[in-house]
Amino acid sequence: MWRANRPIAPRTTAIAIALLTVVWLLFGCASTSPVDSGASVPAIGEAEGAIDVDEPLGDDHVSDPDPEPDPDPEPDPDPDPDPEPDPDPEPDPDPQSGPIEALHALVNEARGSPRTCGALGPFEAAQPMALEVRLMTAAQRHSDDMHVNGFMGHTGSDGSTLQQRVEREGYAWRALGENVAWGYATPESVMSAWLASDGHCANVMNPAFVELGLGLEGRSWTQVFARPW
């Protein structure tokens, strides 16, 4: 005999809604890292001691039952009352030098092989880029600015453009580009993100660029690409 289903009790409905809410919170809110369509990558929310073992005594190591007393030892000479001070220690290396060197190597590694940068098409392998001191200064100052003032972009906190920042350092340029990023913990992760974005990838692979500046402060990254006059 066919019978209509009983209506769902309010308590059952409330339990079902709560379970669905938990599932949505766990699986429906995964954050993603959007990519700026210009030339930037936004943030994404990244002893053994030696043991000294004494040599065991052999059978020939037998103690003398009546050993002769040791003669009085010679007194130690007085220590130097005014020892020469140690020379100044070597200064600690720049803590950012390691990541910067690694990023430079990754840029030239990427340029060493043909690559397709999405909709911007294929690029042939390009010559390695050399680090240039004025571009390095411009890039580092922009990373400092982004880190201190809590932003990421191509316009500085003082309203400066990329062109102005490079020209402030006395660099005369024919071609110029910039990639910025925030939040990546390693050179490998930020470089991977840049190469996955058409515009950033094109900056890296552009054969017009032959000199490079790199900056890092905290997790604020800057690449400045250029060709001089």
Coordinates of C-alpha atoms in Angstrom, one line a residue:
M1 CA 0.0 0.0 0.0
W2 CA 1.5 3.4 -1.0
R3 CA 1.8 6.0 1.7
A4 CA 3.0 9.6 1.5
N5 CA 6.4 10.3 3.1
R6 CA 6.3 11.9 6.5
P7 CA 7.4 15.6 6.5
I8 CA 11.0 16.3 7.7
A9 CA 11.1 17.4 11.3
P10 CA 12.5 20.9 12.0
R11 CA 15.3 19.4 14.1
T12 CA 16.4 17.2 11.2
T13 CA 16.4 20.2 8.8
A14 CA 18.5 22.2 11.2
I15 CA 21.1 19.4 11.5
A16 CA 21.3 19.1 7.7
I17 CA 21.8 22.8 7.2
A18 CA 24.6 22.8 9.8
L19 CA 26.3 19.9 8.1
L20 CA 26.1 21.6 4.7
T21 CA 27.5 24.8 6.2
V22 CA 30.5 22.9 7.6
V23 CA 31.2 21.2 4.3
W24 CA 31.0 24.6 2.5
L25 CA 33.5 26.2 5.0
L26 CA 35.9 23.3 4.5
F27 CA 35.8 22.9 0.8
G28 CA 34.1 26.0 -0.7
C29 CA 36.4 28.8 0.5
A30 CA 39.8 27.8 -0.9
S31 CA 41.7 31.0 -1.6
T32 CA 43.3 31.6 -4.9
S33 CA 46.0 34.0 -6.0
P34 CA 44.8 36.4 -8.7
V35 CA 47.3 37.8 -11.1
D36 CA 47.5 41.5 -11.9
S37 CA 47.0 41.9 -15.6
G38 CA 49.7 44.5 -15.8
A39 CA 53.1 43.3 -14.7
S40 CA 52.8 42.3 -11.1
V41 CA 52.1 39.2 -9.1
P42 CA 49.9 39.8 -6.0
A43 CA 50.4 38.2 -2.6
I44 CA 49.3 34.7 -1.8
G45 CA 48.3 34.2 1.7
E46 CA 54.4 30.6 2.5
A47 CA 73.5 18.8 15.4
E48 CA 75.4 16.2 15.4
G49 CA 78.2 16.4 18.0
A50 CA 81.4 14.2 17.9
I51 CA 81.7 11.8 20.7
D52 CA 85.2 11.4 22.2
V53 CA 85.8 7.8 23.0
D54 CA 88.9 7.1 25.2
E55 CA 91.2 4.3 24.1
P56 CA 90.9 1.3 26.5
L57 CA 93.8 0.3 28.6
G58 CA 95.8 -2.8 27.5
D59 CA 97.5 -5.4 29.8
D60 CA 100.7 -3.5 29.6
H61 CA 99.2 -0.6 31.3
V62 CA 100.0 -1.6 34.9
S63 CA 100.3 1.1 37.5
D64 CA 103.5 1.3 39.6
P65 CA 102.7 0.5 43.3
D66 CA 105.2 3.1 44.6
P67 CA 105.5 5.8 42.0
E68 CA 108.1 8.5 42.4
P69 CA 106.5 11.8 43.3
D70 CA 106.4 14.2 40.4
P71 CA 108.9 17.1 40.7
D72 CA 107.4 20.5 41.3
P73 CA 106.0 21.7 38.1
E74 CA 107.3 24.9 36.6
P75 CA 105.0 27.7 37.4
D76 CA 103.0 29.0 34.5
P77 CA 104.2 32.3 33.2
D78 CA 102.1 35.3 34.0
P79 CA 99.5 35.9 31.4
D80 CA 99.9 38.8 29.1
P81 CA 98.2 41.6 31.1
D82 CA 97.2 43.5 27.9
P83 CA 96.4 41.0 25.2
E84 CA 96.1 42.3 21.7
P85 CA 92.4 42.8 20.8
D86 CA 91.0 40.6 18.1
P87 CA 90.8 42.3 14.7
D88 CA 87.4 43.5 13.7
P89 CA 85.2 40.6 12.6
E90 CA 84.1 40.3 9.1
P91 CA 80.6 42.0 8.7
D92 CA 77.7 39.7 8.2
P93 CA 76.8 39.3 4.5
D94 CA 73.7 40.9 3.2
P95 CA 70.9 38.6 4.3
Q96 CA 69.2 39.2 0.9
S97 CA 72.2 38.4 -1.2
G98 CA 71.4 34.7 -1.4
P99 CA 67.8 35.1 -2.7
I100 CA 68.9 37.8 -5.1
E101 CA 71.7 35.7 -6.5
A102 CA 69.3 32.8 -6.8
L103 CA 66.6 34.9 -8.6
H104 CA 69.2 36.3 -11.0
A105 CA 70.2 32.7 -11.9
L106 CA 66.6 31.7 -12.3
V107 CA 65.9 34.6 -14.7
N108 CA 68.8 33.7 -16.9
E109 CA 67.9 30.0 -16.7
A110 CA 64.4 30.9 -18.0
R111 CA 65.8 33.0 -20.8
G112 CA 68.1 30.2 -21.8
S113 CA 65.4 28.2 -23.5
P114 CA 62.5 29.0 -25.9
R115 CA 59.3 29.6 -24.0
T116 CA 55.6 30.4 -24.8
C117 CA 54.2 33.2 -22.7
G118 CA 50.5 32.4 -23.1
A119 CA 48.6 34.7 -25.4
L120 CA 51.7 36.8 -26.0
G121 CA 53.1 34.0 -28.0
P122 CA 56.4 32.1 -28.2
F123 CA 59.8 33.6 -27.4
E124 CA 63.1 32.4 -28.6
A125 CA 65.9 31.9 -26.1
A126 CA 67.5 35.2 -25.2
Q127 CA 70.9 36.3 -24.0
P128 CA 71.6 36.3 -20.2
M129 CA 71.0 39.6 -18.4
A130 CA 73.7 41.3 -16.3
L131 CA 72.9 42.9 -13.0
E132 CA 73.3 46.7 -13.2
V133 CA 74.0 48.7 -10.1
R134 CA 71.7 51.6 -10.8
L135 CA 68.8 49.3 -11.7
M136 CA 69.6 47.3 -8.6
T137 CA 69.2 50.5 -6.5
A138 CA 66.0 51.4 -8.1
A139 CA 64.5 47.9 -7.6
Q140 CA 65.7 47.7 -4.0
R141 CA 64.3 51.1 -3.1
H142 CA 60.9 50.1 -4.6
S143 CA 60.8 46.9 -2.7
D144 CA 61.7 48.8 0.5
D145 CA 58.9 51.3 -0.3
M146 CA 56.3 48.5 -0.8
H147 CA 57.4 46.7 2.3
V148 CA 57.4 49.7 4.6
N149 CA 54.2 51.3 3.3
G150 CA 52.2 48.1 2.9
F151 CA 51.3 48.1 -0.8
M152 CA 52.2 46.3 -4.0
G153 CA 52.2 48.0 -7.4
H154 CA 54.1 49.9 -10.0
T155 CA 53.4 53.4 -8.6
G156 CA 55.5 54.3 -5.6
S157 CA 54.1 55.7 -2.3
D158 CA 55.4 59.1 -3.5
G159 CA 53.6 58.8 -6.8
S160 CA 56.7 57.9 -8.7
T161 CA 56.6 55.8 -11.9
L162 CA 59.1 53.1 -13.0
Q163 CA 60.6 55.6 -15.4
Q164 CA 61.1 58.2 -12.7
R165 CA 62.7 55.7 -10.3
V166 CA 65.2 54.5 -12.9
E167 CA 66.0 58.0 -14.0
R168 CA 66.6 59.2 -10.4
E169 CA 69.5 56.8 -10.4
G170 CA 71.0 58.3 -13.5
Y171 CA 70.2 55.5 -15.9
A172 CA 69.4 56.5 -19.5
W173 CA 67.2 53.8 -21.0
R174 CA 65.9 52.8 -24.4
A175 CA 63.6 50.0 -23.1
L176 CA 62.2 49.4 -19.6
G177 CA 59.9 47.0 -17.8
E178 CA 59.1 45.9 -14.3
N179 CA 57.7 42.9 -12.4
V180 CA 56.6 43.1 -8.8
A181 CA 55.2 40.6 -6.3
W182 CA 54.4 40.2 -2.7
G183 CA 54.0 37.2 -0.3
Y184 CA 56.3 34.6 -2.0
A185 CA 58.8 33.0 0.4
T186 CA 61.4 31.9 -2.1
P187 CA 63.0 32.9 -5.4
E188 CA 61.7 29.7 -6.9
S189 CA 58.1 30.3 -6.0
V190 CA 58.0 33.9 -7.1
M191 CA 59.7 33.1 -10.4
S192 CA 57.3 30.3 -11.0
A193 CA 54.4 32.7 -10.5
W194 CA 55.8 35.3 -12.9
L195 CA 56.5 32.7 -15.6
A196 CA 52.9 31.5 -15.3
S197 CA 51.6 35.0 -16.1
D198 CA 51.7 36.2 -19.7
G199 CA 52.9 39.7 -19.1
H200 CA 55.5 38.9 -16.5
C201 CA 56.8 36.0 -18.6
A202 CA 57.1 38.3 -21.6
N203 CA 59.2 40.8 -19.5
V204 CA 61.5 38.0 -18.5
M205 CA 61.9 36.6 -22.1
N206 CA 62.0 39.9 -23.9
P207 CA 65.2 40.1 -26.0
A208 CA 65.2 43.9 -25.9
F209 CA 66.1 43.8 -22.2
V210 CA 69.8 43.2 -21.5
E211 CA 70.3 44.6 -18.0
L212 CA 68.5 43.8 -14.8
G213 CA 67.9 45.1 -11.3
L214 CA 66.5 43.0 -8.5
G215 CA 65.1 44.1 -5.1
L216 CA 63.8 42.2 -2.1
E217 CA 62.6 43.5 1.3
G218 CA 60.6 41.2 3.5
R219 CA 58.5 39.4 0.9
S220 CA 58.2 42.4 -1.5
W221 CA 60.0 41.5 -4.8
T222 CA 60.9 43.7 -7.7
Q223 CA 62.5 43.0 -11.1
V224 CA 63.5 46.0 -13.3
F225 CA 64.4 45.2 -16.9
A226 CA 66.2 47.6 -19.2
R227 CA 68.3 48.3 -22.2
P228 CA 70.5 51.4 -21.9
W229 CA 71.3 54.1 -24.5

